[in-house]
Short mmCIF file of C-alpha atoms (C1' of nucleotides) in Angstrom, two decimals:
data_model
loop_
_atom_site.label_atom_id
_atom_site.label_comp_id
_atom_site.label_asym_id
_atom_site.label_seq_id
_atom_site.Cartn_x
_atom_site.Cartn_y
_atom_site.Cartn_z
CA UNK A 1 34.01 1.29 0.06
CA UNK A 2 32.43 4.58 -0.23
CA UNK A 3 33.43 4.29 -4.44
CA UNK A 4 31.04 1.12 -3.96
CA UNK A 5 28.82 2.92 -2.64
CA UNK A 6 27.91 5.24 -5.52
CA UNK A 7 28.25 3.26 -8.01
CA UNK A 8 25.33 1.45 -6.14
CA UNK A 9 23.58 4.64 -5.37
CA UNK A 10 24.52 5.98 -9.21
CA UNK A 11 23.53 3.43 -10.64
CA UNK A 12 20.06 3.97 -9.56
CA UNK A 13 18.20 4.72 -12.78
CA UNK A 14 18.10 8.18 -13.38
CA UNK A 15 14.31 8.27 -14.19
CA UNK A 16 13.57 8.08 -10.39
CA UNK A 17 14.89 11.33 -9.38
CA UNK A 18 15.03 15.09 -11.13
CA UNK A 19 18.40 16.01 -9.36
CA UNK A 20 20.42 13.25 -7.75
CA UNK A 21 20.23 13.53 -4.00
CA UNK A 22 23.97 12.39 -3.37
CA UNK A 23 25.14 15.17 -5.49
CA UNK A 24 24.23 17.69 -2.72
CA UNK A 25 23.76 18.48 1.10
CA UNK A 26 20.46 19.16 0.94
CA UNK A 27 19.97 16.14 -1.24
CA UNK A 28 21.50 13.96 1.75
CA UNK A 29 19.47 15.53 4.14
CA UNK A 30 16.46 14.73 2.41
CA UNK A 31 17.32 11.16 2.02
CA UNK A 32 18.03 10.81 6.16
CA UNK A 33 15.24 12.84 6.75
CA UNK A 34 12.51 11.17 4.62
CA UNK A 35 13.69 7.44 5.96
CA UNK A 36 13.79 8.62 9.85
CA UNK A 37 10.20 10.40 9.13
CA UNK A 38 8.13 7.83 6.95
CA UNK A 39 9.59 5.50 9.59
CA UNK A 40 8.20 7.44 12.04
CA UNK A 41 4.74 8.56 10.80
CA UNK A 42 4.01 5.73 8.17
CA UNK A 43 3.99 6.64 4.16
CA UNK A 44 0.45 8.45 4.25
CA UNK A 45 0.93 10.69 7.38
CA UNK A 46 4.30 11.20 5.35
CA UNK A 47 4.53 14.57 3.62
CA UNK A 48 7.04 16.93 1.63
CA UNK A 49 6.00 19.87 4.10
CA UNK A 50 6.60 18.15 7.16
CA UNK A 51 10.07 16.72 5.83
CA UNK A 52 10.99 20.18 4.88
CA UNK A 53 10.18 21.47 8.08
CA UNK A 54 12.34 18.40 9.68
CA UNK A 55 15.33 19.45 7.61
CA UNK A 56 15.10 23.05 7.52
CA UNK A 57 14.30 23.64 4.02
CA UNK A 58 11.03 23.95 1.72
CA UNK A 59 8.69 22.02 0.10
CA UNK A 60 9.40 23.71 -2.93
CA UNK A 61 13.42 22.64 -3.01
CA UNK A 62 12.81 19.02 -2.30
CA UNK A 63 10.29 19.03 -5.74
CA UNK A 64 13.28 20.16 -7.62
CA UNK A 65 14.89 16.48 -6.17
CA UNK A 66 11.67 13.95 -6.45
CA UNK A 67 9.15 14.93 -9.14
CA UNK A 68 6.38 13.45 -5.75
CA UNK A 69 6.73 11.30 -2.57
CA UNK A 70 5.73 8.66 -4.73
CA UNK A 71 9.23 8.78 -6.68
CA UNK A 72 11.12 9.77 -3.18
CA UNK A 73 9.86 6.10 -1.31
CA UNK A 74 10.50 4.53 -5.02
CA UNK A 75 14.09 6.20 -5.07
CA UNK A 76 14.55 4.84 -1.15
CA UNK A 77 13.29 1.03 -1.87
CA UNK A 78 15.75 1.10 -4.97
CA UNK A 79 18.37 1.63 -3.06
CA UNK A 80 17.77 -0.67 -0.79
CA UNK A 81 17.72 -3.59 -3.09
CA UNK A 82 21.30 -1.52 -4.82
CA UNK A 83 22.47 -3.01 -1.04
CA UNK A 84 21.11 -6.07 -0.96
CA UNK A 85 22.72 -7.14 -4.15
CA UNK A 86 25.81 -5.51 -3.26
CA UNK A 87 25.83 -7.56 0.27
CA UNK A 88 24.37 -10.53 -1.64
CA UNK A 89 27.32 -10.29 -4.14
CA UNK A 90 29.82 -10.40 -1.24
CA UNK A 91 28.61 -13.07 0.84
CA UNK A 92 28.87 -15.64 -2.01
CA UNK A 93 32.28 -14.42 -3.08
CA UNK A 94 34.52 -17.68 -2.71
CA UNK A 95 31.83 -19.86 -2.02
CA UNK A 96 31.53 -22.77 -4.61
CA UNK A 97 28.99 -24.61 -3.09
CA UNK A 98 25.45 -23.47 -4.84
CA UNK A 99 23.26 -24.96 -2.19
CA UNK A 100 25.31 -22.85 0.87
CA UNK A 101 25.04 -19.77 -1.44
CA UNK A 102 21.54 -20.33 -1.76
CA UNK A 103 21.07 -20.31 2.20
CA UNK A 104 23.34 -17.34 2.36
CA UNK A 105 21.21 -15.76 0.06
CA UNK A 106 18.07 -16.45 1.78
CA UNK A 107 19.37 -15.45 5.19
CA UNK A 108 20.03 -11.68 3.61
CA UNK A 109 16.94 -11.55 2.31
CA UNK A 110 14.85 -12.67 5.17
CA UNK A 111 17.11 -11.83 8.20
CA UNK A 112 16.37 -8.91 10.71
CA UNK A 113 18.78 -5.84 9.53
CA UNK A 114 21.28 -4.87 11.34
CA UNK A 115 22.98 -1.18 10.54
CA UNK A 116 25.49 -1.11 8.05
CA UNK A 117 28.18 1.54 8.96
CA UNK A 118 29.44 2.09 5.29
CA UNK A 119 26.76 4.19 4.30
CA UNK A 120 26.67 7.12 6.23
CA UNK A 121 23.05 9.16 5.42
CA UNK A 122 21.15 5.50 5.55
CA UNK A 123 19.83 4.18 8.72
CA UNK A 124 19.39 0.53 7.36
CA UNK A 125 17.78 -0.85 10.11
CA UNK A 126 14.72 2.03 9.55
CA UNK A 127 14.62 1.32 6.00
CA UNK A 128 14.43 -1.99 6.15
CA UNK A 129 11.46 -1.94 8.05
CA UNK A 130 10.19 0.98 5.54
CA UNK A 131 10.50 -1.76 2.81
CA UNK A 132 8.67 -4.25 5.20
CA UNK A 133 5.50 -1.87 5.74
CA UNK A 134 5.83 0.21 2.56
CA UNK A 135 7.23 -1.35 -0.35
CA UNK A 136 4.71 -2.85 -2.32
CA UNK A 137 2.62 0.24 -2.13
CA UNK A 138 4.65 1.74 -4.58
CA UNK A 139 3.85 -1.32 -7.26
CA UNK A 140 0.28 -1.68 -6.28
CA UNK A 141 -0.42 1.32 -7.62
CA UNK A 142 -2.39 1.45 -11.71
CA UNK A 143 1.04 3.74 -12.68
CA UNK A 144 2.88 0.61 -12.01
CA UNK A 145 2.81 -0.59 -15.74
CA UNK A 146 4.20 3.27 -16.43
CA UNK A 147 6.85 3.39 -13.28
CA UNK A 148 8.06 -0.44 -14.56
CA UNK A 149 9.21 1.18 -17.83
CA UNK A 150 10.95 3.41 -16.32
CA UNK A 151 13.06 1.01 -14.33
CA UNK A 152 11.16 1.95 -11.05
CA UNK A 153 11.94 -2.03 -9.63
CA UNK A 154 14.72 -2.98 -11.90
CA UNK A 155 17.02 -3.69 -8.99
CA UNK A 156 14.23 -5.93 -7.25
CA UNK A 157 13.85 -8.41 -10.40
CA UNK A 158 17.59 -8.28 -10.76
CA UNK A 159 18.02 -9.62 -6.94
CA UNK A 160 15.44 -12.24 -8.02
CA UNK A 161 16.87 -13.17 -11.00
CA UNK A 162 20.25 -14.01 -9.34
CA UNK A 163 18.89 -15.81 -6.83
CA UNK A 164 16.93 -17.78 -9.43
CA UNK A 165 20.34 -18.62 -11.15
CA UNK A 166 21.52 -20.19 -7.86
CA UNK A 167 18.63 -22.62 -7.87
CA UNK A 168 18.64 -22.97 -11.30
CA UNK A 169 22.28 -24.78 -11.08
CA UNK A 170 21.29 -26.71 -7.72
CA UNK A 171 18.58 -28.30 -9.56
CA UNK A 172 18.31 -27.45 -13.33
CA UNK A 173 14.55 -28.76 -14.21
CA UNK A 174 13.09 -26.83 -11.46
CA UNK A 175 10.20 -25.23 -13.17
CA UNK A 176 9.28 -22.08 -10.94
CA UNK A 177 12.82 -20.46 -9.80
CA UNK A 178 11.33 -16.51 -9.86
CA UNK A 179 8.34 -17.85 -8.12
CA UNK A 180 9.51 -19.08 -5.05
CA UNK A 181 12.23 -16.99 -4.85
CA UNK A 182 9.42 -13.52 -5.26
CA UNK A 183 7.36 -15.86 -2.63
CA UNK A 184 10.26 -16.17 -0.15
CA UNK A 185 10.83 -12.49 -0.19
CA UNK A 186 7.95 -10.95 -0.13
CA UNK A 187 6.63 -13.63 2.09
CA UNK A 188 9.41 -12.66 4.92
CA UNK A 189 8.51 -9.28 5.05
CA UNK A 190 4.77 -9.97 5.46
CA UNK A 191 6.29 -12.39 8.68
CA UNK A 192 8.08 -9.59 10.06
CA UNK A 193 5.18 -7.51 10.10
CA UNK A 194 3.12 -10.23 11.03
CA UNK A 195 5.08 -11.00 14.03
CA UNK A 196 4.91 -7.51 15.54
CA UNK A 197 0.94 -6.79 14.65
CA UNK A 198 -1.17 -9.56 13.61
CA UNK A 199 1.37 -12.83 15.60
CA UNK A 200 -1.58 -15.30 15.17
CA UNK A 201 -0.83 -15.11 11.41
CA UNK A 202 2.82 -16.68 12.29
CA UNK A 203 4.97 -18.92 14.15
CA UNK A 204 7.42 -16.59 16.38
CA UNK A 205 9.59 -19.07 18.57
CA UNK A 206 11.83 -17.54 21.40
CA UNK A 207 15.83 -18.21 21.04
CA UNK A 208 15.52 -18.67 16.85
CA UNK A 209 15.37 -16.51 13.87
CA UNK A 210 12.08 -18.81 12.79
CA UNK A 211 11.57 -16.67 9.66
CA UNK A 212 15.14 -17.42 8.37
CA UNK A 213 15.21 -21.02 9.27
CA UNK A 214 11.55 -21.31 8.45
CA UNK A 215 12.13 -20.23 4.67
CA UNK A 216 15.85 -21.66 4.00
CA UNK A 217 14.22 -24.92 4.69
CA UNK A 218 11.38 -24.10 2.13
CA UNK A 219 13.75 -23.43 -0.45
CA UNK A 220 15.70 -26.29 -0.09
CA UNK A 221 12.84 -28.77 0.49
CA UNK A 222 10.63 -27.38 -2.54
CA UNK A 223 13.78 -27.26 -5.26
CA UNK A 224 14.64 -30.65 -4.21
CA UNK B 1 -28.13 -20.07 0.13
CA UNK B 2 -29.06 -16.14 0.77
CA UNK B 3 -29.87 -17.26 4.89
CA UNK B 4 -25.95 -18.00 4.60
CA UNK B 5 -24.88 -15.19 2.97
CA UNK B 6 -26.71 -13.13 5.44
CA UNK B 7 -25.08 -14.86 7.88
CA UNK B 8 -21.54 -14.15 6.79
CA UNK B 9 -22.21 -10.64 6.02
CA UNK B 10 -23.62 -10.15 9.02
CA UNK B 11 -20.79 -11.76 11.00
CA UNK B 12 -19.17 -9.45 10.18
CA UNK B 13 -17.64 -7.54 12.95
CA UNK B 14 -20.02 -4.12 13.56
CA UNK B 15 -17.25 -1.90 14.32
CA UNK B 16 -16.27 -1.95 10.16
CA UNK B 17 -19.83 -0.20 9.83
CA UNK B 18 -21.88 2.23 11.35
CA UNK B 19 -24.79 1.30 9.42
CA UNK B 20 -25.31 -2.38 8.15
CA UNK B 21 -25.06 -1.83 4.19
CA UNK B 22 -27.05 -5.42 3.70
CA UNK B 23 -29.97 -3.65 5.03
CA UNK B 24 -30.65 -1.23 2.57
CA UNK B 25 -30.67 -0.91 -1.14
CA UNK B 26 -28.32 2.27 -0.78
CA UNK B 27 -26.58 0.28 1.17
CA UNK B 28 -26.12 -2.36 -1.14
CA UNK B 29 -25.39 0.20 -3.91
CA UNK B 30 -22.63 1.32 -2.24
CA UNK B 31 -21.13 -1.82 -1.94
CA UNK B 32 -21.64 -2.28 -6.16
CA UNK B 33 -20.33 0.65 -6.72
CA UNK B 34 -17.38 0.75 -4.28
CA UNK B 35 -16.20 -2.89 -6.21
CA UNK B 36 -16.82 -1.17 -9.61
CA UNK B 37 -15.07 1.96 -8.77
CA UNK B 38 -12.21 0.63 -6.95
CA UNK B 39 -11.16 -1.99 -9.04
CA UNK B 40 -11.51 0.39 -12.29
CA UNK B 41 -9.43 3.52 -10.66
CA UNK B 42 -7.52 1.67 -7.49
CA UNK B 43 -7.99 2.52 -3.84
CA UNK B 44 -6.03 6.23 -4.09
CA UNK B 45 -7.87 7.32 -7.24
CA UNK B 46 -11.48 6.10 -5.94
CA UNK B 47 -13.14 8.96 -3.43
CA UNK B 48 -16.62 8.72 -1.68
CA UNK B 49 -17.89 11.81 -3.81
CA UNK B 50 -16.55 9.91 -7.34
CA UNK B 51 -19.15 7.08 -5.31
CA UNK B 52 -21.97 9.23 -4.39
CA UNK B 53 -22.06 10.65 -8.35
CA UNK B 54 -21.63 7.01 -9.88
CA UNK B 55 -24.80 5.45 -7.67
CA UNK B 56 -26.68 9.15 -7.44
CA UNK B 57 -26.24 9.66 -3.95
CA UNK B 58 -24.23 12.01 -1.73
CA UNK B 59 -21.21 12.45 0.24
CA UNK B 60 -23.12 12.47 3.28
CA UNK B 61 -25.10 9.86 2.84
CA UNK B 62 -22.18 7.00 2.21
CA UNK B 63 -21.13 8.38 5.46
CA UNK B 64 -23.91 7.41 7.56
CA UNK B 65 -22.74 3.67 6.20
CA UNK B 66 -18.87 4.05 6.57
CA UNK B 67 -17.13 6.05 8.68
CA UNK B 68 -14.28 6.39 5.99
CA UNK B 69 -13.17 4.83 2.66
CA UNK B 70 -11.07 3.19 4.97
CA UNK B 71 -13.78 0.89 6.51
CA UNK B 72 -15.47 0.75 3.17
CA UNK B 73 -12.46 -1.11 1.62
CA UNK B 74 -11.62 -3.31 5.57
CA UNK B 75 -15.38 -4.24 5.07
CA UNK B 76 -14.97 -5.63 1.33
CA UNK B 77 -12.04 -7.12 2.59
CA UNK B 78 -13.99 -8.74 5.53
CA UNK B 79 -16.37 -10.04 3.36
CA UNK B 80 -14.07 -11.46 0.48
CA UNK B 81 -12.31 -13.47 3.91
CA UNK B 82 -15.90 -14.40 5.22
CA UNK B 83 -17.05 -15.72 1.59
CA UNK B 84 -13.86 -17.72 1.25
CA UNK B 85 -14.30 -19.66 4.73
CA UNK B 86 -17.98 -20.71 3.16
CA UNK B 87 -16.27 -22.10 0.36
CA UNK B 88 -13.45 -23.83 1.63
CA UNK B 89 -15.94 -25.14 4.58
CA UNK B 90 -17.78 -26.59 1.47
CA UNK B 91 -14.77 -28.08 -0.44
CA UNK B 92 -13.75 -30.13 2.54
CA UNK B 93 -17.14 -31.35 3.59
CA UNK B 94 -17.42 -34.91 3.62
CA UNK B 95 -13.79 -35.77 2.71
CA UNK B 96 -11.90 -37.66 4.96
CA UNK B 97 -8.48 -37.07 3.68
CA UNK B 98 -6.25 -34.77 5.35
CA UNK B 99 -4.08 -34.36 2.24
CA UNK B 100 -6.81 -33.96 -0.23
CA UNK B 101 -8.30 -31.29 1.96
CA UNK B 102 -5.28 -29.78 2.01
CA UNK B 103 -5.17 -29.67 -2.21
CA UNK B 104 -8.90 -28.54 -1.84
CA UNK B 105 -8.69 -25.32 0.28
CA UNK B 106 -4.89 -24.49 -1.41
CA UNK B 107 -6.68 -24.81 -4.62
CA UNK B 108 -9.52 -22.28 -3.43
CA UNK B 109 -7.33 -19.45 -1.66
CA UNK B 110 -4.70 -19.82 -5.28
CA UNK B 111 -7.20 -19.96 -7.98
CA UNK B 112 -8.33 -17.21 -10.40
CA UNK B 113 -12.00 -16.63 -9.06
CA UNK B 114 -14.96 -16.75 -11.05
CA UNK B 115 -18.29 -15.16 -10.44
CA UNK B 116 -20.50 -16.69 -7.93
CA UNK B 117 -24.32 -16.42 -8.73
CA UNK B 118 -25.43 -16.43 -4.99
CA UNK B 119 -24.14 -12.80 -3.90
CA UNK B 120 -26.00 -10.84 -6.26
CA UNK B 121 -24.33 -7.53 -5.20
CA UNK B 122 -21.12 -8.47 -4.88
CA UNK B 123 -18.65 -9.31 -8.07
CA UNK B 124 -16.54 -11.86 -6.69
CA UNK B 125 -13.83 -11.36 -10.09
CA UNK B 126 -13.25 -7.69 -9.22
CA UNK B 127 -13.84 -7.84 -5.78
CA UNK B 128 -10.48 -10.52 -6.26
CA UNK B 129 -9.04 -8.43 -7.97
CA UNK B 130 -9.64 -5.60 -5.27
CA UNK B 131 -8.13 -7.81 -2.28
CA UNK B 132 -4.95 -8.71 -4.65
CA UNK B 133 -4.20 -5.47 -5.14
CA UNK B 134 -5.53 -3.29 -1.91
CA UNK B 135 -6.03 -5.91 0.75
CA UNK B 136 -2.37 -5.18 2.06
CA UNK B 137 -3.17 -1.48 2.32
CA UNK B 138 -5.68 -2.06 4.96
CA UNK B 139 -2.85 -3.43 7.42
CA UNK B 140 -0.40 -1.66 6.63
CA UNK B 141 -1.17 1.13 8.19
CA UNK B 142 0.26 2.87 11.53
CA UNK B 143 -3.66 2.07 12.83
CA UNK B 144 -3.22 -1.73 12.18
CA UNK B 145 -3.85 -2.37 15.99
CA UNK B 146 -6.00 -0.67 16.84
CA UNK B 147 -8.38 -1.72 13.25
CA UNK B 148 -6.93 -5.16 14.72
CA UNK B 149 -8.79 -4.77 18.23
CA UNK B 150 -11.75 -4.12 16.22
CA UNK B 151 -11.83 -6.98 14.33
CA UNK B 152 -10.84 -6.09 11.33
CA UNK B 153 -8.68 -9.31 10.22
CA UNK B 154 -10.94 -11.76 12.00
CA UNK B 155 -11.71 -13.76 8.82
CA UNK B 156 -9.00 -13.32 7.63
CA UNK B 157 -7.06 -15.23 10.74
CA UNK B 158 -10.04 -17.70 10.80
CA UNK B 159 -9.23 -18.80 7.42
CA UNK B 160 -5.07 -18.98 8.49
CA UNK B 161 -6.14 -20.88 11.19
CA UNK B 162 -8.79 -23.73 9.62
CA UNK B 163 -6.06 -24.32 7.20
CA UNK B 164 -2.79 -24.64 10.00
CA UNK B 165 -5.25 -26.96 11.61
CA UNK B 166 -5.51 -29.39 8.49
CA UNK B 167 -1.94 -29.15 8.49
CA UNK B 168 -1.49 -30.29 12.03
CA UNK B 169 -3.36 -33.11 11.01
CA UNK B 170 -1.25 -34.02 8.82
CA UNK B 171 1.96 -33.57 10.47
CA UNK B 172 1.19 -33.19 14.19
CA UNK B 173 5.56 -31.94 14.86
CA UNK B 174 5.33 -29.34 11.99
CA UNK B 175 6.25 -26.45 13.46
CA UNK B 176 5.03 -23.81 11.26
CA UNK B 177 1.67 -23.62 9.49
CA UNK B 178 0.64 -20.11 10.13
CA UNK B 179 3.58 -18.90 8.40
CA UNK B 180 3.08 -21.46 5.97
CA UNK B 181 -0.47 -20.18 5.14
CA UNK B 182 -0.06 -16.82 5.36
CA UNK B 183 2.87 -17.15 3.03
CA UNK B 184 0.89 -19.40 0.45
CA UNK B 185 -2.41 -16.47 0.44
CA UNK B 186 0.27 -14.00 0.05
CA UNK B 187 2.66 -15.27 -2.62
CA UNK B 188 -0.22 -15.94 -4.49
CA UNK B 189 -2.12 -12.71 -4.76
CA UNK B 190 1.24 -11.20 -5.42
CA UNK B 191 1.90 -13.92 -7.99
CA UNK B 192 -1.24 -13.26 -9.84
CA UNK B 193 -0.30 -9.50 -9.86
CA UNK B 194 3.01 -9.87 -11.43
CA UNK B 195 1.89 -12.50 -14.02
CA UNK B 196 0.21 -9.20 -15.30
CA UNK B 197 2.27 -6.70 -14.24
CA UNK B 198 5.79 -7.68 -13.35
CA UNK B 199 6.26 -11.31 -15.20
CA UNK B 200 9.86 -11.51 -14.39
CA UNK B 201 8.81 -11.93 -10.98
CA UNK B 202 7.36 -15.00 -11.33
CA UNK B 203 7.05 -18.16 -13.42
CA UNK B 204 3.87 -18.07 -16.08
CA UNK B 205 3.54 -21.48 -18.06
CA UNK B 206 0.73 -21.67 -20.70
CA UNK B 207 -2.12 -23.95 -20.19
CA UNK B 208 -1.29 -24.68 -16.95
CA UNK B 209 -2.70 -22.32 -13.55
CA UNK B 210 0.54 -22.93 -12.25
CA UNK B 211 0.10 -20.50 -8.86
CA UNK B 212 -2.27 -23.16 -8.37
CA UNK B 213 0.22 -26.05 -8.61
CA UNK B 214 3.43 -24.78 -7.76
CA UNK B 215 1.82 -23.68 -4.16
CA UNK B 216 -0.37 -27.33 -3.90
CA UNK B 217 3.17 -28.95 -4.40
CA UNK B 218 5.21 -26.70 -2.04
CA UNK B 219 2.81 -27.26 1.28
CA UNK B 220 3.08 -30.83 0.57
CA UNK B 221 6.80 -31.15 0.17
CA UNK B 222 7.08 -28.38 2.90
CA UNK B 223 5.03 -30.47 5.46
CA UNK B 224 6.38 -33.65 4.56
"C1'" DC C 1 -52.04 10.51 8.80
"C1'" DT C 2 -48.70 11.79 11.94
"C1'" DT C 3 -43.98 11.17 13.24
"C1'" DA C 4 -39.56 9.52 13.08
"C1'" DA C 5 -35.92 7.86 10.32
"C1'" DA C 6 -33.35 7.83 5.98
"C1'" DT C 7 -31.66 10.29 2.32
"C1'" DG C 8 -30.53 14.35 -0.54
"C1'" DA C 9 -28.67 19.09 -1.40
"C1'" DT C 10 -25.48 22.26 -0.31
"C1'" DA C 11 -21.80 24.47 2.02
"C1'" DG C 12 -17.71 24.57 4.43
"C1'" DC C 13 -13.01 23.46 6.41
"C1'" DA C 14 -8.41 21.90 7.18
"C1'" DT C 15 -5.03 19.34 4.83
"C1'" DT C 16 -2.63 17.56 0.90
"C1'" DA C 17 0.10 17.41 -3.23
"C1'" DC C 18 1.98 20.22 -6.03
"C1'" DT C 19 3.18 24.81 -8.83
"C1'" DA C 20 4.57 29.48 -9.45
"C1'" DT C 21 7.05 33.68 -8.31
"C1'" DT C 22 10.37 36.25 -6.42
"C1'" DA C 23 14.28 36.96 -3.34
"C1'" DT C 24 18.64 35.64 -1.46
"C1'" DA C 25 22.65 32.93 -0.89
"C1'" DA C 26 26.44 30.08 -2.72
"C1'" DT C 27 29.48 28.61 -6.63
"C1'" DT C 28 31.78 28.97 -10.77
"C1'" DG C 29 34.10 31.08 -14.68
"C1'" DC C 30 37.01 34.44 -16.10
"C1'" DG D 1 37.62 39.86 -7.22
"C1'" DC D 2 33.48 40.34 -9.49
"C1'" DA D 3 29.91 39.14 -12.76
"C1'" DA D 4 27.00 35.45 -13.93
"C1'" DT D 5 24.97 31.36 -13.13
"C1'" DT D 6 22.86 28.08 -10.14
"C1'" DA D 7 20.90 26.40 -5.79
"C1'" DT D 8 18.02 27.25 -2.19
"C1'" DA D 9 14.68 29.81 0.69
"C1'" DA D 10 10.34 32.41 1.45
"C1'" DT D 11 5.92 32.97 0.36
"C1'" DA D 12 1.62 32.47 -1.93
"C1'" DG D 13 -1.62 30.03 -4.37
"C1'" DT D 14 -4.65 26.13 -6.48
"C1'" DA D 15 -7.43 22.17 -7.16
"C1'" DA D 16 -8.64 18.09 -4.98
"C1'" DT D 17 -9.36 15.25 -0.91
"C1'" DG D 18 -11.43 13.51 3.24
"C1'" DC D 19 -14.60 14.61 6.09
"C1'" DT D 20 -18.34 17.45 8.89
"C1'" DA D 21 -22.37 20.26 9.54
"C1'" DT D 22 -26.92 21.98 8.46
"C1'" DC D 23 -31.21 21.80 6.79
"C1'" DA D 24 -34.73 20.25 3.45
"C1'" DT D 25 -37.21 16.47 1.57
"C1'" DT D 26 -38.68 11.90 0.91
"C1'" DT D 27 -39.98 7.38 2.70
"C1'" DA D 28 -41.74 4.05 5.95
"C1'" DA D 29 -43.80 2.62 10.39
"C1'" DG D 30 -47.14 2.91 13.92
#
DNA sequence: CTTAAATGATAGCATTACTATTATAATTGC
DNA sequence: GCAATTATAATAGTAATGCTATCATTTAAG
């Protein structure tokens, strides 16, 4: 499992990061200690000099890992979709039937995290919610052209172009697959958040993952 | 028309501002400028003093309007929300059908926006483009609750809930239109930002605003 | 035409994001 | 086992940012 692991982690494109974190303690350090902190303080009260302090280093050896905190949350939200597509590619192994892959699909990309044991420095359950709040700040950003070349969100459009394929062979004429399935996504996260700060901009109902079932419908409703 | 303008500018909430910027041609400067500058450099690059230089003020003197760039970019925000009430208000007036209204104010929150003539200060193109690329900065934020006490996302939730209500009218049992709504204003901004900057993200056909119609068709089928 | 309010000019301050320099520890090669 | 390389720590520094404070000047209202 742990192989798996860094391939995933490896396989992150090498243009986010000067020296791979994995390869070193301090490098794993800074990866627990920059989730649990930008968690905590939100990515603008976020800084290299308070992380450093956290982990008992210095500003100046985390530079020689991320080139700015801008390429340390990009590094972090790569990952994360390295493990979605990893737990996407699993929970569809042996299943034949496209529309049940499809909700499987949907219900890892829009279900609440829950900690995932096989990858010790990550705290899933904090990054996940670092995606929710932080994510798209690193692609609305006027360097996003320049961060796109360098494969900044190649893992993102690959988790959207698989699930794409899966409603492309439900329903082959279905004009908008990367659409809905970018809608769907993003859209969940924005629920999540929505729920906990701004609920009037929802639906939460007691006893029922509403996002989940809420957007597993969509998908099957709007491909029909 | 400018008695209603005044009045949705000055709906807005008076905790964004500390001075009115609709009463004063330096205030209204600032809020030319502000559009200009943001949507030319984005919200990081843009800073009061690049401001002050670019509409030959000062520092000091944006601050007696603002109390931060901050609450200069939640009031644009406030205002793009407030302007696009008045226009869906307008769409629907005087039809009857539930369904067409629901087309009508889909069509206005999805569309590319074009210049209206009856704000002269404000350019409703960038200021679009501001709100699809910064709007989500403004809540996601650790202060989102508090801004939210404030009354920061008022027009914003007004213009969720005028459009959950036309789909209650529609379908009195369906049992989620906020998250409907909010997912439709969402997906679309973020469609219309990776049609330019992230196209495998999304679905672009030629002659054809499809944003526009893939979104129309999904609240339909979703509601049906 | 006086007085208050609005604006401008200038300075300053703590923090941020990042770089540079030098010293010390840890690894590796032989 | 020791030199040589590399990784990390310690410290200092810089330009820019976000914002505040002070005081002078212009403008507008009574």
């Amino acid at each position: 499992m742990n192989r798996f692991q860094n391939k995933i982690t490896l396989n992150i494109c090498e243009m986010v990061f000067i020296k791979d974190p994995n390869s070193s303690e301090l490098g794993r350090n800074i990866l627990k200690g920059s989730i649990d902190l930008i968690d905590e303080l939100g990515f603008e009260d976020f800084t290299l000099k308070k992380l450093s302090k956290g982990i008992s280093s210095t500003e100046a050896s985390i530079y020689r890992y991320f080139e700015s905190k801008h390429h340390l949350l990009s590094y972090l939200i790569l990952w994360y979709w390295g493990w979605q597509e990893y737990r996407m590619i699993l929970s569809i192994t042996n299943i034949d039937n496209s529309k049940e892959q499809l909700k499987r699909v949907v219900k890892i990309l829009t279900e609440e995290i829950k900690e995932d044991s096989n990858f010790a420095e990550i705290n899933e359950v904090k990054l996940n919610r670092i995606v929710i709040a932080e994510a798209s700040k690193i692609y609305l950003k006027k360097q996003v052209d320049h961060d796109n070349s360098l494969g900044f969100f190649k893992k993102y459009k690959e988790v959207v172009q698989m699930v794409s394929e899966i409603i492309t062979s439900i329903n082959s004429t279905y004009k908008y697959p990367h659409m809905l399935v970018s809608t769907i996504i993003e859209g969940a996260h924005h629920q999540r958040y929505f729920a906990q700060h701004l609920p009037s901009l929802t639906d939460v109902i007691d006893n029922e993952d509403s996002i989940t079932t809420f957007y597993q419908k969509l998908a099957l409703k709007e491909i029909q």
